[in-house]
């Protein structure tokens, strides 16, 4: 992504979520974005607090700790605890409600760029996919034509656990796409991703540590523009 393009972005709304299973995915992409350009500001919106195990307050605190590692100001972080947006498999979220909430944040903070999951949601988690469809509904229904939205491209299982090897595969895939449609981000400081993820101590079990070490998302991410 060209530097001039980044400079015109006032705020980036990172629409993420904290769930029991994949709640820490949201730190892989922001790490690379903050490494890419220090002046790009993030408003990290967590949907919801991640109360699948009754640990909503703990995970909210952990979110702020992770943001501090990534140098995202605390005042730009918001955790939303909504009765109709409780995380967990089988708990479907209203796309209309998500679109409304995101639109409110966009209007409140003058946001012109949204980054979210694609329609598979990296792991296939239903709440990840709901967030994607909520953003799409906002783009379809909103009268604001200056909002730009990008989705984190999900990869197949082999690439997902190929670690840094996927840097080359992601780059080649991005080259095959039309100019300006996809952008490949390489993480120059993967240790920062590990440190940010480690702040989620209530979820920082051995298999998640292994995931961070082996996951291609720690080393490279591809963003695709949502039309």
mmCIF file of C-alpha atoms in Angstrom:
data_model
loop_
_atom_site.group_PDB
_atom_site.id
_atom_site.type_symbol
_atom_site.label_atom_id
_atom_site.label_comp_id
_atom_site.label_asym_id
_atom_site.label_seq_id
_atom_site.Cartn_x
_atom_site.Cartn_y
_atom_site.Cartn_z
ATOM 1 C CA UNK A 1 0.000 0.000 0.000
ATOM 2 C CA UNK A 2 1.500 3.322 -1.030
ATOM 3 C CA UNK A 3 2.534 5.731 1.701
ATOM 4 C CA UNK A 4 0.500 8.548 0.143
ATOM 5 C CA UNK A 5 -2.568 6.343 0.391
ATOM 6 C CA UNK A 6 -1.928 5.753 4.084
ATOM 7 C CA UNK A 7 -1.408 9.439 4.755
ATOM 8 C CA UNK A 8 -4.921 10.312 3.648
ATOM 9 C CA UNK A 9 -6.446 7.859 6.118
ATOM 10 C CA UNK A 10 -7.629 9.714 9.192
ATOM 11 C CA UNK A 11 -8.600 6.706 11.289
ATOM 12 C CA UNK A 12 -8.754 2.978 10.816
ATOM 13 C CA UNK A 13 -11.573 1.087 12.491
ATOM 14 C CA UNK A 14 -10.340 -2.386 13.324
ATOM 15 C CA UNK A 15 -13.544 -4.374 13.736
ATOM 16 C CA UNK A 16 -12.416 -7.401 15.737
ATOM 17 C CA UNK A 17 -13.846 -9.639 18.403
ATOM 18 C CA UNK A 18 -12.695 -11.593 21.424
ATOM 19 C CA UNK A 19 -14.033 -15.136 21.514
ATOM 20 C CA UNK A 20 -13.028 -18.125 23.568
ATOM 21 C CA UNK A 21 -11.439 -19.875 20.598
ATOM 22 C CA UNK A 22 -9.989 -17.289 18.211
ATOM 23 C CA UNK A 23 -10.186 -14.039 20.129
ATOM 24 C CA UNK A 24 -6.524 -13.225 19.714
ATOM 25 C CA UNK A 25 -6.477 -13.200 15.912
ATOM 26 C CA UNK A 26 -7.068 -9.473 16.014
ATOM 27 C CA UNK A 27 -3.467 -8.755 17.076
ATOM 28 C CA UNK A 28 -1.773 -10.300 14.069
ATOM 29 C CA UNK A 29 -2.872 -7.674 11.565
ATOM 30 C CA UNK A 30 -2.621 -4.525 13.737
ATOM 31 C CA UNK A 31 0.979 -5.401 14.584
ATOM 32 C CA UNK A 32 1.922 -5.213 10.944
ATOM 33 C CA UNK A 33 -0.101 -2.074 10.346
ATOM 34 C CA UNK A 34 1.583 -0.223 13.206
ATOM 35 C CA UNK A 35 4.985 -1.416 12.047
ATOM 36 C CA UNK A 36 4.217 -0.223 8.522
ATOM 37 C CA UNK A 37 3.391 3.315 9.446
ATOM 38 C CA UNK A 38 3.488 4.838 12.920
ATOM 39 C CA UNK A 39 1.111 7.693 12.120
ATOM 40 C CA UNK A 40 -1.746 5.372 11.171
ATOM 41 C CA UNK A 41 -4.124 5.494 14.119
ATOM 42 C CA UNK A 42 -6.376 2.627 15.163
ATOM 43 C CA UNK A 43 -9.689 2.614 16.903
ATOM 44 C CA UNK A 44 -9.825 -0.989 18.061
ATOM 45 C CA UNK A 45 -13.430 -2.048 18.546
ATOM 46 C CA UNK A 46 -13.950 -5.360 20.296
ATOM 47 C CA UNK A 47 -17.297 -7.145 19.820
ATOM 48 C CA UNK A 48 -17.989 -8.197 22.554
ATOM 49 C CA UNK A 49 -15.843 -8.395 25.717
ATOM 50 C CA UNK A 50 -15.196 -12.115 25.240
ATOM 51 C CA UNK A 51 -17.359 -13.465 28.045
ATOM 52 C CA UNK A 52 -17.712 -17.032 26.728
ATOM 53 C CA UNK A 53 -16.136 -18.386 29.934
ATOM 54 C CA UNK A 54 -17.491 -15.695 32.248
ATOM 55 C CA UNK A 55 -14.194 -13.816 32.036
ATOM 56 C CA UNK A 56 -15.385 -10.676 30.274
ATOM 57 C CA UNK A 57 -13.739 -8.213 32.669
ATOM 58 C CA UNK A 58 -10.446 -10.119 32.629
ATOM 59 C CA UNK A 59 -10.338 -10.233 28.843
ATOM 60 C CA UNK A 60 -11.259 -6.581 28.612
ATOM 61 C CA UNK A 61 -8.236 -5.749 30.785
ATOM 62 C CA UNK A 62 -6.065 -8.049 28.657
ATOM 63 C CA UNK A 63 -7.219 -6.241 25.526
ATOM 64 C CA UNK A 64 -5.937 -2.949 26.907
ATOM 65 C CA UNK A 65 -2.617 -4.579 27.802
ATOM 66 C CA UNK A 66 -2.243 -5.917 24.269
ATOM 67 C CA UNK A 67 -3.081 -2.507 22.813
ATOM 68 C CA UNK A 68 -0.364 -0.956 24.978
ATOM 69 C CA UNK A 69 2.190 -3.361 23.485
ATOM 70 C CA UNK A 70 1.105 -2.240 20.013
ATOM 71 C CA UNK A 71 1.139 1.421 21.081
ATOM 72 C CA UNK A 72 -2.578 1.859 20.417
ATOM 73 C CA UNK A 73 -3.788 4.579 22.834
ATOM 74 C CA UNK A 74 -6.220 3.332 25.448
ATOM 75 C CA UNK A 75 -8.736 6.057 24.605
ATOM 76 C CA UNK A 76 -8.990 4.599 21.110
ATOM 77 C CA UNK A 77 -10.024 1.178 22.392
ATOM 78 C CA UNK A 78 -13.646 0.298 23.055
ATOM 79 C CA UNK A 79 -15.129 -2.921 24.418
ATOM 80 C CA UNK A 80 -18.816 -3.442 23.811
ATOM 81 C CA UNK A 81 -20.871 -5.705 26.058
ATOM 82 C CA UNK A 82 -24.195 -6.191 24.282
ATOM 83 C CA UNK A 83 -26.831 -8.738 25.304
ATOM 84 C CA UNK A 84 -27.395 -9.743 21.674
ATOM 85 C CA UNK A 85 -23.687 -10.001 20.830
ATOM 86 C CA UNK A 86 -22.401 -12.626 23.242
ATOM 87 C CA UNK A 87 -19.677 -14.736 21.681
ATOM 88 C CA UNK A 88 -19.656 -18.464 21.177
ATOM 89 C CA UNK A 89 -20.265 -21.122 18.553
ATOM 90 C CA UNK A 90 -23.903 -21.300 17.546
ATOM 91 C CA UNK A 91 -24.658 -17.768 18.742
ATOM 92 C CA UNK A 92 -25.628 -15.907 15.587
ATOM 93 C CA UNK A 93 -25.208 -12.153 15.613
ATOM 94 C CA UNK A 94 -27.632 -9.810 13.878
ATOM 95 C CA UNK A 95 -26.024 -8.271 10.810
ATOM 96 C CA UNK A 96 -28.368 -5.303 11.095
ATOM 97 C CA UNK A 97 -27.296 -4.662 14.684
ATOM 98 C CA UNK A 98 -23.618 -4.950 13.808
ATOM 99 C CA UNK A 99 -24.024 -2.537 10.899
ATOM 100 C CA UNK A 100 -25.756 -0.026 13.186
ATOM 101 C CA UNK A 101 -23.055 -0.212 15.866
ATOM 102 C CA UNK A 102 -20.216 0.106 13.362
ATOM 103 C CA UNK A 103 -21.953 3.013 11.632
ATOM 104 C CA UNK A 104 -22.197 4.831 14.971
ATOM 105 C CA UNK A 105 -18.448 4.431 15.527
ATOM 106 C CA UNK A 106 -17.720 5.602 11.979
ATOM 107 C CA UNK A 107 -19.797 8.753 12.444
ATOM 108 C CA UNK A 108 -18.492 9.451 15.944
ATOM 109 C CA UNK A 109 -14.803 9.260 15.073
ATOM 110 C CA UNK A 110 -14.735 10.408 11.451
ATOM 111 C CA UNK A 111 -13.525 7.008 10.268
ATOM 112 C CA UNK A 112 -12.943 6.437 6.561
ATOM 113 C CA UNK A 113 -11.314 2.987 6.596
ATOM 114 C CA UNK A 114 -12.561 -0.310 8.037
ATOM 115 C CA UNK A 115 -10.520 -3.512 8.332
ATOM 116 C CA UNK A 116 -12.345 -6.732 9.199
ATOM 117 C CA UNK A 117 -12.533 -10.486 8.549
ATOM 118 C CA UNK A 118 -13.444 -11.981 5.181
ATOM 119 C CA UNK A 119 -16.527 -14.171 4.774
ATOM 120 C CA UNK A 120 -14.718 -17.231 6.171
ATOM 121 C CA UNK A 121 -13.278 -15.414 9.177
ATOM 122 C CA UNK A 122 -9.798 -17.063 9.265
ATOM 123 C CA UNK A 123 -11.028 -20.010 11.364
ATOM 124 C CA UNK A 124 -14.618 -20.288 10.188
ATOM 125 C CA UNK A 125 -15.928 -19.011 13.535
ATOM 126 C CA UNK A 126 -19.545 -17.921 13.084
ATOM 127 C CA UNK A 127 -19.053 -14.619 14.945
ATOM 128 C CA UNK A 128 -16.082 -13.687 12.745
ATOM 129 C CA UNK A 129 -18.264 -14.257 9.699
ATOM 130 C CA UNK A 130 -21.133 -12.283 11.198
ATOM 131 C CA UNK A 131 -18.849 -9.274 11.654
ATOM 132 C CA UNK A 132 -17.857 -9.478 7.991
ATOM 133 C CA UNK A 133 -21.499 -9.503 6.892
ATOM 134 C CA UNK A 134 -22.284 -6.643 9.267
ATOM 135 C CA UNK A 135 -19.614 -4.508 7.617
ATOM 136 C CA UNK A 136 -20.889 -5.473 4.167
ATOM 137 C CA UNK A 137 -24.422 -4.488 5.132
ATOM 138 C CA UNK A 138 -23.147 -1.122 6.346
ATOM 139 C CA UNK A 139 -21.378 -0.522 3.037
ATOM 140 C CA UNK A 140 -24.522 -1.498 1.119
ATOM 141 C CA UNK A 141 -26.944 0.586 3.161
ATOM 142 C CA UNK A 142 -24.912 3.644 4.171
ATOM 143 C CA UNK A 143 -25.275 6.997 2.501
ATOM 144 C CA UNK A 144 -21.598 7.740 3.202
ATOM 145 C CA UNK A 145 -19.748 6.887 0.031
ATOM 146 C CA UNK A 146 -16.283 7.750 1.350
ATOM 147 C CA UNK A 147 -15.912 4.675 3.580
ATOM 148 C CA UNK A 148 -13.286 2.205 2.405
ATOM 149 C CA UNK A 149 -13.345 -1.382 3.701
ATOM 150 C CA UNK A 150 -10.743 -4.145 3.566
ATOM 151 C CA UNK A 151 -10.932 -7.782 4.646
ATOM 152 C CA UNK A 152 -8.249 -10.082 6.027
ATOM 153 C CA UNK A 153 -7.903 -12.911 3.508
ATOM 154 C CA UNK A 154 -8.303 -16.420 4.955
ATOM 155 C CA UNK A 155 -5.912 -19.116 3.734
ATOM 156 C CA UNK A 156 -6.219 -22.895 3.502
ATOM 157 C CA UNK A 157 -5.042 -25.133 6.344
ATOM 158 C CA UNK A 158 -1.660 -25.902 4.753
ATOM 159 C CA UNK A 159 -0.787 -22.253 4.255
ATOM 160 C CA UNK A 160 -2.250 -21.292 7.619
ATOM 161 C CA UNK A 161 0.380 -23.340 9.443
ATOM 162 C CA UNK A 162 3.299 -22.788 7.072
ATOM 163 C CA UNK A 163 4.811 -19.991 9.161
ATOM 164 C CA UNK A 164 7.105 -17.551 7.331
ATOM 165 C CA UNK A 165 7.080 -19.761 4.216
ATOM 166 C CA UNK A 166 3.706 -18.262 3.356
ATOM 167 C CA UNK A 167 5.317 -14.846 2.856
ATOM 168 C CA UNK A 168 6.300 -15.917 -0.646
ATOM 169 C CA UNK A 169 2.968 -17.579 -1.401
ATOM 170 C CA UNK A 170 1.014 -14.542 -0.209
ATOM 171 C CA UNK A 171 3.196 -12.230 -2.278
ATOM 172 C CA UNK A 172 2.717 -14.313 -5.421
ATOM 173 C CA UNK A 173 -1.050 -14.493 -4.869
ATOM 174 C CA UNK A 174 -1.204 -10.719 -4.427
ATOM 175 C CA UNK A 175 0.693 -10.211 -7.690
ATOM 176 C CA UNK A 176 -1.969 -12.189 -9.551
ATOM 177 C CA UNK A 177 -4.707 -9.797 -8.459
ATOM 178 C CA UNK A 178 -5.569 -6.482 -10.069
ATOM 179 C CA UNK A 179 -3.530 -3.520 -8.874
ATOM 180 C CA UNK A 180 -4.989 -1.850 -5.803
ATOM 181 C CA UNK A 181 -7.357 -4.737 -4.974
ATOM 182 C CA UNK A 182 -5.062 -6.607 -2.575
ATOM 183 C CA UNK A 183 -2.095 -5.617 -0.424
ATOM 184 C CA UNK A 184 0.344 -7.950 1.267
ATOM 185 C CA UNK A 185 1.764 -6.907 4.673
ATOM 186 C CA UNK A 186 4.931 -8.518 6.016
ATOM 187 C CA UNK A 187 5.571 -8.394 9.748
ATOM 188 C CA UNK A 188 9.138 -7.241 10.372
ATOM 189 C CA UNK A 189 8.740 -7.762 14.132
ATOM 190 C CA UNK A 190 6.870 -11.043 14.750
ATOM 191 C CA UNK A 191 8.057 -10.996 18.369
ATOM 192 C CA UNK A 192 5.767 -8.022 18.961
ATOM 193 C CA UNK A 193 2.821 -10.151 17.831
ATOM 194 C CA UNK A 194 3.852 -12.831 20.295
ATOM 195 C CA UNK A 195 4.140 -10.311 23.140
ATOM 196 C CA UNK A 196 0.748 -8.762 22.343
ATOM 197 C CA UNK A 197 -0.926 -12.163 22.206
ATOM 198 C CA UNK A 198 0.743 -13.156 25.488
ATOM 199 C CA UNK A 199 -1.127 -10.344 27.233
ATOM 200 C CA UNK A 200 -4.268 -12.476 26.869
ATOM 201 C CA UNK A 201 -3.066 -14.636 29.764
ATOM 202 C CA UNK A 202 -6.520 -16.152 30.408
ATOM 203 C CA UNK A 203 -6.328 -17.749 26.937
ATOM 204 C CA UNK A 204 -2.550 -18.117 26.591
ATOM 205 C CA UNK A 205 -2.418 -21.920 26.708
ATOM 206 C CA UNK A 206 0.170 -24.149 25.051
ATOM 207 C CA UNK A 207 -1.671 -24.746 21.770
ATOM 208 C CA UNK A 208 -2.185 -21.015 21.234
ATOM 209 C CA UNK A 209 1.526 -20.420 21.810
ATOM 210 C CA UNK A 210 2.196 -23.083 19.209
ATOM 211 C CA UNK A 211 -0.309 -21.454 16.874
ATOM 212 C CA UNK A 212 1.418 -18.069 17.092
ATOM 213 C CA UNK A 213 4.795 -19.650 16.361
ATOM 214 C CA UNK A 214 3.576 -21.660 13.351
ATOM 215 C CA UNK A 215 0.788 -19.492 11.969
ATOM 216 C CA UNK A 216 1.450 -17.666 8.732
ATOM 217 C CA UNK A 217 -0.696 -14.808 10.087
ATOM 218 C CA UNK A 218 2.128 -13.983 12.501
ATOM 219 C CA UNK A 219 4.430 -13.253 9.586
ATOM 220 C CA UNK A 220 2.265 -12.068 6.726
ATOM 221 C CA UNK A 221 -1.311 -10.958 6.072
ATOM 222 C CA UNK A 222 -3.145 -10.087 2.894
ATOM 223 C CA UNK A 223 -5.851 -7.452 2.767
ATOM 224 C CA UNK A 224 -8.439 -7.463 -0.006
ATOM 225 C CA UNK A 225 -10.658 -4.517 -0.780
ATOM 226 C CA UNK A 226 -14.375 -5.083 -0.190
ATOM 227 C CA UNK A 227 -16.415 -3.826 -3.142
#
